[in-house]
PDB file of C-alpha atoms in Angstrom:
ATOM      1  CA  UNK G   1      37.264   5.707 -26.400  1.00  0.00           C
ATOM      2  CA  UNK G   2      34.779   3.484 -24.122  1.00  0.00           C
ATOM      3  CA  UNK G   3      37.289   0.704 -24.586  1.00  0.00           C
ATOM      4  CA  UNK G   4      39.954   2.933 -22.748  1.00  0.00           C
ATOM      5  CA  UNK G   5      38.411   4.467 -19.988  1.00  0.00           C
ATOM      6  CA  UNK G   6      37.375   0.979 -18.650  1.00  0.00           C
ATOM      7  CA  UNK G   7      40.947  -1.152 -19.709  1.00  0.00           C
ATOM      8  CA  UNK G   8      42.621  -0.757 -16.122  1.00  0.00           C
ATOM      9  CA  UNK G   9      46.554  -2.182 -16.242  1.00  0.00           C
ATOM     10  CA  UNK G  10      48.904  -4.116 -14.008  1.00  0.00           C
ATOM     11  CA  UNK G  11      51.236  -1.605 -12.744  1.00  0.00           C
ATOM     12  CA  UNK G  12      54.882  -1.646 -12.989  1.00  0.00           C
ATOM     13  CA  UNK G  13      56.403  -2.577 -10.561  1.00  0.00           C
ATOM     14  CA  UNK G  14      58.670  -0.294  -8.647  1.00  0.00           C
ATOM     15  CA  UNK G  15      61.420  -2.966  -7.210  1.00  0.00           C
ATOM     16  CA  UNK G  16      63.037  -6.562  -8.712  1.00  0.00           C
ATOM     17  CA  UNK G  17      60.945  -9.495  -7.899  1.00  0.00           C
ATOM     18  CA  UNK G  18      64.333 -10.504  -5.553  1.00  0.00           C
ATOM     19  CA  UNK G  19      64.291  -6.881  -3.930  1.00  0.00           C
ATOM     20  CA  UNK G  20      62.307  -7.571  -0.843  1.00  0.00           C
ATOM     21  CA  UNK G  21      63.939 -10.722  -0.106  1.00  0.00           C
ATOM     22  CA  UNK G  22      64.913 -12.371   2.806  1.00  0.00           C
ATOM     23  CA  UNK G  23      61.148 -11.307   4.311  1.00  0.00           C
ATOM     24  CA  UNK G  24      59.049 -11.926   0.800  1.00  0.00           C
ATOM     25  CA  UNK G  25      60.717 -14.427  -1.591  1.00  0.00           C
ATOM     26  CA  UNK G  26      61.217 -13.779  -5.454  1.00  0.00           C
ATOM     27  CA  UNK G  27      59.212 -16.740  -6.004  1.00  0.00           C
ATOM     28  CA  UNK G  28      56.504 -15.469  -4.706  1.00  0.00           C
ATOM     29  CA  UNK G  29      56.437 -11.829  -5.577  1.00  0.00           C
ATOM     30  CA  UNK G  30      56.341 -13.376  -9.272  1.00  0.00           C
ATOM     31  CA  UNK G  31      53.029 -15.265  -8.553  1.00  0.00           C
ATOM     32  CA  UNK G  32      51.788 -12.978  -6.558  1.00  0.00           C
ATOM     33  CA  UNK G  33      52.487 -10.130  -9.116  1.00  0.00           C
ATOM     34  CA  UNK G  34      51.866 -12.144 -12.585  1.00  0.00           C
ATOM     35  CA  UNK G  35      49.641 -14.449 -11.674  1.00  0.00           C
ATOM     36  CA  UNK G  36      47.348 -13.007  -8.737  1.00  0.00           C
ATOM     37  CA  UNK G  37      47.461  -9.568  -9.417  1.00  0.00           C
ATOM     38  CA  UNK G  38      47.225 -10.107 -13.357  1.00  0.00           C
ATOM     39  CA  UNK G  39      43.909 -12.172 -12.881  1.00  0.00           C
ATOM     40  CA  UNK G  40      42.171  -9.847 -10.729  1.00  0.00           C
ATOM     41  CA  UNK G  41      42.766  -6.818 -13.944  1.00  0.00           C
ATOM     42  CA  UNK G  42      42.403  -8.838 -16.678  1.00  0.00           C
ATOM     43  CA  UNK G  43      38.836 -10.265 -14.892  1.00  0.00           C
ATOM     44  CA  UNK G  44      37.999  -6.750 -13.648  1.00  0.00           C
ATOM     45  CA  UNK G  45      38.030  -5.596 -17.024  1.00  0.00           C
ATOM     46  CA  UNK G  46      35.948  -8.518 -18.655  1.00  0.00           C
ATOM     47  CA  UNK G  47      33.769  -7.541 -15.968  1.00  0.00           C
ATOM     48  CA  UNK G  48      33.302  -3.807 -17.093  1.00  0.00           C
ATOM     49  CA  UNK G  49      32.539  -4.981 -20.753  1.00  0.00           C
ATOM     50  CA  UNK G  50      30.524  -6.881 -19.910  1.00  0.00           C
ATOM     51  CA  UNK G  51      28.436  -4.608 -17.688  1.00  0.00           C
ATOM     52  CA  UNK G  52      28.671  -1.909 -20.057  1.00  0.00           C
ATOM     53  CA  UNK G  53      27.498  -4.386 -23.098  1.00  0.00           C
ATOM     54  CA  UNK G  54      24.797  -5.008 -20.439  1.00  0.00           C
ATOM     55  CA  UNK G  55      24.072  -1.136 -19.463  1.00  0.00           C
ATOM     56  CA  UNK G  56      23.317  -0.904 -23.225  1.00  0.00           C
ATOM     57  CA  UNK G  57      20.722  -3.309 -23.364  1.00  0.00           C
ATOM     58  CA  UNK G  58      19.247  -1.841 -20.539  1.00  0.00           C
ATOM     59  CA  UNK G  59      19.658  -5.323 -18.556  1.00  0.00           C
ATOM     60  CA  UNK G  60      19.431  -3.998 -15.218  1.00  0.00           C
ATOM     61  CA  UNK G  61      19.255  -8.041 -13.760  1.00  0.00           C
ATOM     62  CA  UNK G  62      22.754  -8.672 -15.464  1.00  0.00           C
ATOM     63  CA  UNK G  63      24.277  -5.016 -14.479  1.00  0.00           C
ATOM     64  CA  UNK G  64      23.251  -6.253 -11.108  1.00  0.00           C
ATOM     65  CA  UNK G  65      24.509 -10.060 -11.064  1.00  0.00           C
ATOM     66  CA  UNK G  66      27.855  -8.703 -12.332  1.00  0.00           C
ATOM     67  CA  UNK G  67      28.281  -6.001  -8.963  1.00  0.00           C
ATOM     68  CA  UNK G  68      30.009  -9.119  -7.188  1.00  0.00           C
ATOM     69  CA  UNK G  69      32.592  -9.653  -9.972  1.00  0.00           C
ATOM     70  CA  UNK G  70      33.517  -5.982 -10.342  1.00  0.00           C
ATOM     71  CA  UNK G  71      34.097  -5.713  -6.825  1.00  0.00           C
ATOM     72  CA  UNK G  72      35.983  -8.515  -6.006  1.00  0.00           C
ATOM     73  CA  UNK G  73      38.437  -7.951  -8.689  1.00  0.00           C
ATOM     74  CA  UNK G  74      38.248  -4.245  -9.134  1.00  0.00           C
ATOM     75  CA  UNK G  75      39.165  -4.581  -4.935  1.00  0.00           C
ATOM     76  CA  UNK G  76      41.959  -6.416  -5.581  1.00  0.00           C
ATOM     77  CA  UNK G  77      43.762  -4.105  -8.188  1.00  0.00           C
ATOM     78  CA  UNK G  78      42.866  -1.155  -5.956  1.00  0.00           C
ATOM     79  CA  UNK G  79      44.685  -3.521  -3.046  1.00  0.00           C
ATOM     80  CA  UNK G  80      47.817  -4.831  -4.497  1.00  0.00           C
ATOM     81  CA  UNK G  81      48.517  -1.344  -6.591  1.00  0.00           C
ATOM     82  CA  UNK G  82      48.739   0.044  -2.781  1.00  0.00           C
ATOM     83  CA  UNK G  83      50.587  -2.946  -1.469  1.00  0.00           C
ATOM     84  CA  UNK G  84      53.338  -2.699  -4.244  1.00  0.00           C
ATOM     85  CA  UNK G  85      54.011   1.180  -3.440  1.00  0.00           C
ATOM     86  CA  UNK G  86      54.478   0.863   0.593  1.00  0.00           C
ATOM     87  CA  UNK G  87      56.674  -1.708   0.652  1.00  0.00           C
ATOM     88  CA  UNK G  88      60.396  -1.327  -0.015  1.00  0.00           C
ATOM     89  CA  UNK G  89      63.720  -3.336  -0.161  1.00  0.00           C
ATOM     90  CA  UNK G  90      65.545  -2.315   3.308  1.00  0.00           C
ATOM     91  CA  UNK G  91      68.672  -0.973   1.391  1.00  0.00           C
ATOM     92  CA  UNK G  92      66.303   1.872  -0.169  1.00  0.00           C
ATOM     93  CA  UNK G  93      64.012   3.049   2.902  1.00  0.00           C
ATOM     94  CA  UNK G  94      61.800  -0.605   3.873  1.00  0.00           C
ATOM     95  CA  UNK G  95      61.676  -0.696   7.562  1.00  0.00           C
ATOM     96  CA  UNK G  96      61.978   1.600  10.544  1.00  0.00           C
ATOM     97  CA  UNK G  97      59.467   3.973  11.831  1.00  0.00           C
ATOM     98  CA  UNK G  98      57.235   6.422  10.638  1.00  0.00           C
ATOM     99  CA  UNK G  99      58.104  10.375  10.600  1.00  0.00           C
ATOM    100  CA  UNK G 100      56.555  13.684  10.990  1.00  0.00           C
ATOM    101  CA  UNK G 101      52.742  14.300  11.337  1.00  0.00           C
ATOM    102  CA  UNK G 102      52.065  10.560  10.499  1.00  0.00           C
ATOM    103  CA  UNK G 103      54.348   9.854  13.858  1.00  0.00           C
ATOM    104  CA  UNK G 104      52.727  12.246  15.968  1.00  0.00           C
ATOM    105  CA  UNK G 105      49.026  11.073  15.080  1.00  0.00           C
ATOM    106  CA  UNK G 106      49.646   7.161  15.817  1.00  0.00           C
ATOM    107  CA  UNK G 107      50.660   8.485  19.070  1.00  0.00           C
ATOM    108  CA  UNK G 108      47.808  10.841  19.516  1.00  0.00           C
ATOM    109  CA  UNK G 109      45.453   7.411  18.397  1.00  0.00           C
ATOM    110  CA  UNK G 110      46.799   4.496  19.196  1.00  0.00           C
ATOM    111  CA  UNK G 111      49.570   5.876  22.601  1.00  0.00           C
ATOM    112  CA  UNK G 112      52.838   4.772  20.898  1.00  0.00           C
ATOM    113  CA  UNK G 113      54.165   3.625  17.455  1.00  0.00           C
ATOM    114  CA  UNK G 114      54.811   0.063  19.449  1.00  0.00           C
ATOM    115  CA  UNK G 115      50.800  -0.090  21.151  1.00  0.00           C
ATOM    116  CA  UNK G 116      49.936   0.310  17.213  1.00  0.00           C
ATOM    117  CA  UNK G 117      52.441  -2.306  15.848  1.00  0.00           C
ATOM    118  CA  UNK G 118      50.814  -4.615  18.432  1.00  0.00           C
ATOM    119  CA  UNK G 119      46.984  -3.767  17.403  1.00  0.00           C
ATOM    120  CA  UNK G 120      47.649  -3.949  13.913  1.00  0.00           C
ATOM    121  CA  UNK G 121      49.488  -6.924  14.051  1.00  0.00           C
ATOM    122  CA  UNK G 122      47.108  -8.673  16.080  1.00  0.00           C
ATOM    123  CA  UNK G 123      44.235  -7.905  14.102  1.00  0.00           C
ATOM    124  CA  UNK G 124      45.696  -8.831  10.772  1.00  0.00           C
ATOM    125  CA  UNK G 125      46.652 -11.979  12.178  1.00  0.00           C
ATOM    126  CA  UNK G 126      43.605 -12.693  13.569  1.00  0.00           C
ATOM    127  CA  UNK G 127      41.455 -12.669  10.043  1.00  0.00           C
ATOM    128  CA  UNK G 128      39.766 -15.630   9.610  1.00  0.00           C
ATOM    129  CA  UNK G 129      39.895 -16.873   5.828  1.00  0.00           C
ATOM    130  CA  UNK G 130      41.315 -14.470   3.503  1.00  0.00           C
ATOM    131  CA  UNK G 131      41.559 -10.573   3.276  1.00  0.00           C
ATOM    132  CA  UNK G 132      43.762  -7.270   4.097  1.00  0.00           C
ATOM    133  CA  UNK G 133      44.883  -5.489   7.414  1.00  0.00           C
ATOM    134  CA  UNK G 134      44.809  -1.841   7.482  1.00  0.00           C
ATOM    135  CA  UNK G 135      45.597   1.879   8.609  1.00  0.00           C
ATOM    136  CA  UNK G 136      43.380   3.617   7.437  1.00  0.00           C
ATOM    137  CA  UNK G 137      42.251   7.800   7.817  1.00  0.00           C
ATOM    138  CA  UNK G 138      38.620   8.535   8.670  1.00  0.00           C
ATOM    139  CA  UNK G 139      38.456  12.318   7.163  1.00  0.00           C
ATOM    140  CA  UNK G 140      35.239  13.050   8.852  1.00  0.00           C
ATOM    141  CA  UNK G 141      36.771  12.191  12.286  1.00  0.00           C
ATOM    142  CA  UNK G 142      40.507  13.183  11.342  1.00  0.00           C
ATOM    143  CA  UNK G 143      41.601   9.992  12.974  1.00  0.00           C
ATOM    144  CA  UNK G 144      43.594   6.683  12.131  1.00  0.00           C
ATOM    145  CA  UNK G 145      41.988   3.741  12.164  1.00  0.00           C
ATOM    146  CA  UNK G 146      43.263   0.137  12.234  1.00  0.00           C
ATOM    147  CA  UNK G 147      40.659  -2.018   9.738  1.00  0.00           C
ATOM    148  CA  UNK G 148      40.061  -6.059   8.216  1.00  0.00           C
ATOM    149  CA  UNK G 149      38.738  -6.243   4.971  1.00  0.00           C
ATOM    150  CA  UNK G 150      37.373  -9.899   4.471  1.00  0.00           C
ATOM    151  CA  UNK G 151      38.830 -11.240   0.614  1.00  0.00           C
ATOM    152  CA  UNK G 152      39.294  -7.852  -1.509  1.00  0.00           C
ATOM    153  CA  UNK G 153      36.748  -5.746  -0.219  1.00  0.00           C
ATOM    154  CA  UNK G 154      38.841  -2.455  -0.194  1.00  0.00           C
ATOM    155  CA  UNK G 155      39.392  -0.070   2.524  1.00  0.00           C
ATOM    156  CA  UNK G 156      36.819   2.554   1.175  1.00  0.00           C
ATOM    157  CA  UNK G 157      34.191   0.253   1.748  1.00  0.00           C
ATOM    158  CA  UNK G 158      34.786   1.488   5.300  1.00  0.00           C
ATOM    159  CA  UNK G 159      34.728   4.983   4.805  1.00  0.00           C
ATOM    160  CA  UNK G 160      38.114   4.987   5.380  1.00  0.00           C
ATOM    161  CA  UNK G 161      40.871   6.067   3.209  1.00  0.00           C
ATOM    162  CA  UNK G 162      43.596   3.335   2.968  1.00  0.00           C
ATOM    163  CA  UNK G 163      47.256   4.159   3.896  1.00  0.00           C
ATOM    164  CA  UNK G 164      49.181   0.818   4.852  1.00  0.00           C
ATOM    165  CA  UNK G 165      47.540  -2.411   3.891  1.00  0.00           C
ATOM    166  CA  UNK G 166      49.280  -5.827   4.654  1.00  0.00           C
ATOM    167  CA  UNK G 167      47.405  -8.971   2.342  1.00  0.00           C
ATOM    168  CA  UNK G 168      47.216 -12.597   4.590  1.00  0.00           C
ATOM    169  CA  UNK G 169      45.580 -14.051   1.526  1.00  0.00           C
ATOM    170  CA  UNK G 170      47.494 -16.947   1.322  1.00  0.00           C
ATOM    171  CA  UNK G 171      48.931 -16.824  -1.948  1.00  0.00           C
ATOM    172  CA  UNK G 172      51.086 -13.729  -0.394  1.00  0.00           C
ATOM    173  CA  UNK G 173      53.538 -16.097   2.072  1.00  0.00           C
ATOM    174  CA  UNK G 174      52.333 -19.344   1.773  1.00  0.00           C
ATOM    175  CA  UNK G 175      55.150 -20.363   0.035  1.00  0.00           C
ATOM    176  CA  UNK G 176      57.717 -19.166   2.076  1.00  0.00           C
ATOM    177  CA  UNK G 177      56.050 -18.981   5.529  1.00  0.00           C
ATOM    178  CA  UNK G 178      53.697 -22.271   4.889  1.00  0.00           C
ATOM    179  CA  UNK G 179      50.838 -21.958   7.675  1.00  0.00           C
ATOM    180  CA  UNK G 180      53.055 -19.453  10.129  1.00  0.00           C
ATOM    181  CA  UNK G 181      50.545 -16.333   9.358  1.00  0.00           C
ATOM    182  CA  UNK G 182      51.808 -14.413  12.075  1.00  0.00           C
ATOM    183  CA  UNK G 183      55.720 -15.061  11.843  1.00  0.00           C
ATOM    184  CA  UNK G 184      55.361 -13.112   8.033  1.00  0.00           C
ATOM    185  CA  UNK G 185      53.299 -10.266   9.300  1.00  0.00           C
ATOM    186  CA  UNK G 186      56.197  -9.741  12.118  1.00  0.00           C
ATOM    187  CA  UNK G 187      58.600  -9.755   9.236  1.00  0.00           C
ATOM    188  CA  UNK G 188      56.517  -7.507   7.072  1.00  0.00           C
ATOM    189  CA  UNK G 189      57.189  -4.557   9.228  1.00  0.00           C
ATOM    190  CA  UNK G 190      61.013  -4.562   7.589  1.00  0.00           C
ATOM    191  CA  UNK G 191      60.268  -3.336   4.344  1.00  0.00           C
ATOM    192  CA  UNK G 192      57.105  -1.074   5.198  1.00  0.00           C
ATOM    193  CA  UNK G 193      58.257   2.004   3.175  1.00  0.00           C
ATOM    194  CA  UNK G 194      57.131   4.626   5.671  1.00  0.00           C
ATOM    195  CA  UNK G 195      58.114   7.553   3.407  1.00  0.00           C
ATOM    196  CA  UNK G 196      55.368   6.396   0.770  1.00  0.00           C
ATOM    197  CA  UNK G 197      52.740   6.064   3.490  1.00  0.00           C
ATOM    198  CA  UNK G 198      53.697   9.483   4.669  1.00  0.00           C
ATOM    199  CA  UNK G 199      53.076  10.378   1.350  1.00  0.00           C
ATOM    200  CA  UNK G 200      49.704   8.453   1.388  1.00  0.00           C
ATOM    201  CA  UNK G 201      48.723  10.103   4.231  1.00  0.00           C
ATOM    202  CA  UNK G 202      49.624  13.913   3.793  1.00  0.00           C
ATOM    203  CA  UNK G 203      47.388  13.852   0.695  1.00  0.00           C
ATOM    204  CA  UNK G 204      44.341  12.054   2.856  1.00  0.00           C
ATOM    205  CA  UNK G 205      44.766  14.646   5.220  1.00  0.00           C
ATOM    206  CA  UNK G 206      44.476  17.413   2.497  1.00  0.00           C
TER     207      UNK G 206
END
């Protein structure tokens, strides 16, 4: 019973690895999927046995030294699960603009859906090294917020509960984009699935 409360899985996918093409190649939504996304689960959960072996034993000094592993990989399931659900091919609702009470509120934060495409895109470009661009909700404040997350440190980290996430770890356009960062976060913005962050964000705003 331990066993499966603490085996996490790769989720299915919910497009082809071709579906998001011409903006993110097949190529490397394979590696990014089987390879990248795979390692961080099947790490995250040799991570939890082992802590929970070491919870056992009462080894406090290994429960401790094994906080960095669990986060790291348990942040980037929690990432790329998110990533894979707001993105969508632009024949089945990737791209345009976001509706209803979502809409309204990035114009009540940020003055226009445009002044936010700018911030965000500017600050997710702008990471230095490795990690995640995000919108994110602050429920306290009932207010979007635009947030970096250095490697996989995820959003919550921030207080922050993650809508819209974009990774610039390289291993997500490398291939395809080589060192041109910012030219694939301008592209990304045609298959952001607005209807699942909607989604994402009337249940934050619960």
């Amino acid at each position: 019973m331990q066993e499966q409360k603490t085996s996490y899985q790769l989720p299915e996918l919910p497009y082809d690895f071709n579906a998001l093409e011409p903006v993110i190649s097949a190529e490397i939504m394979d590696l990014h999927y089987n390879k990248h996304h795979k390692a961080y689960v099947t790490n995250l959960n040799t991570a939890l046995e082992k802590y929970h072996e070491a919870e056992t034993k009462n080894d406090v000094a290994q429960m401790i030294a094994l906080q960095s592993a669990i986060k790291f990989n348990g942040g980037g399931h929690i990432n790329h699960s998110i990533f894979w659900t707001i993105l969508g091919p632009i024949s089945k609702g990737g791209g345009g603009v976001p509706q209803g009470e979502l809409a309204k509120m990035i114009d009540r934060d940020f003055g226009s859906f445009d002044a936010f495409k700018e911030k965000f895109t500017t600050a997710t470009v702008g990471i230095q090294g490795s990690g995640w661009g995000w919108l994110g909700y602050h429920k306290g404040l009932k207010q979007l917020e635009i947030a970096i997350c250095p490697n996989q440190d995820p959003l919550s980290t921030n207080s922050l509960v993650p809508l819209m996430g974009v990774d610039v770890w390289e291993h997500a356009y490398y291939l395809q984009y080589k060192n041109m960062r910012a030219e694939y976060v301008k592209n990304i913005w045609q298959i952001l699935h607005w209807k699942h962050i909607e989604e994402r964000f009337a249940k934050a705003n619960i």
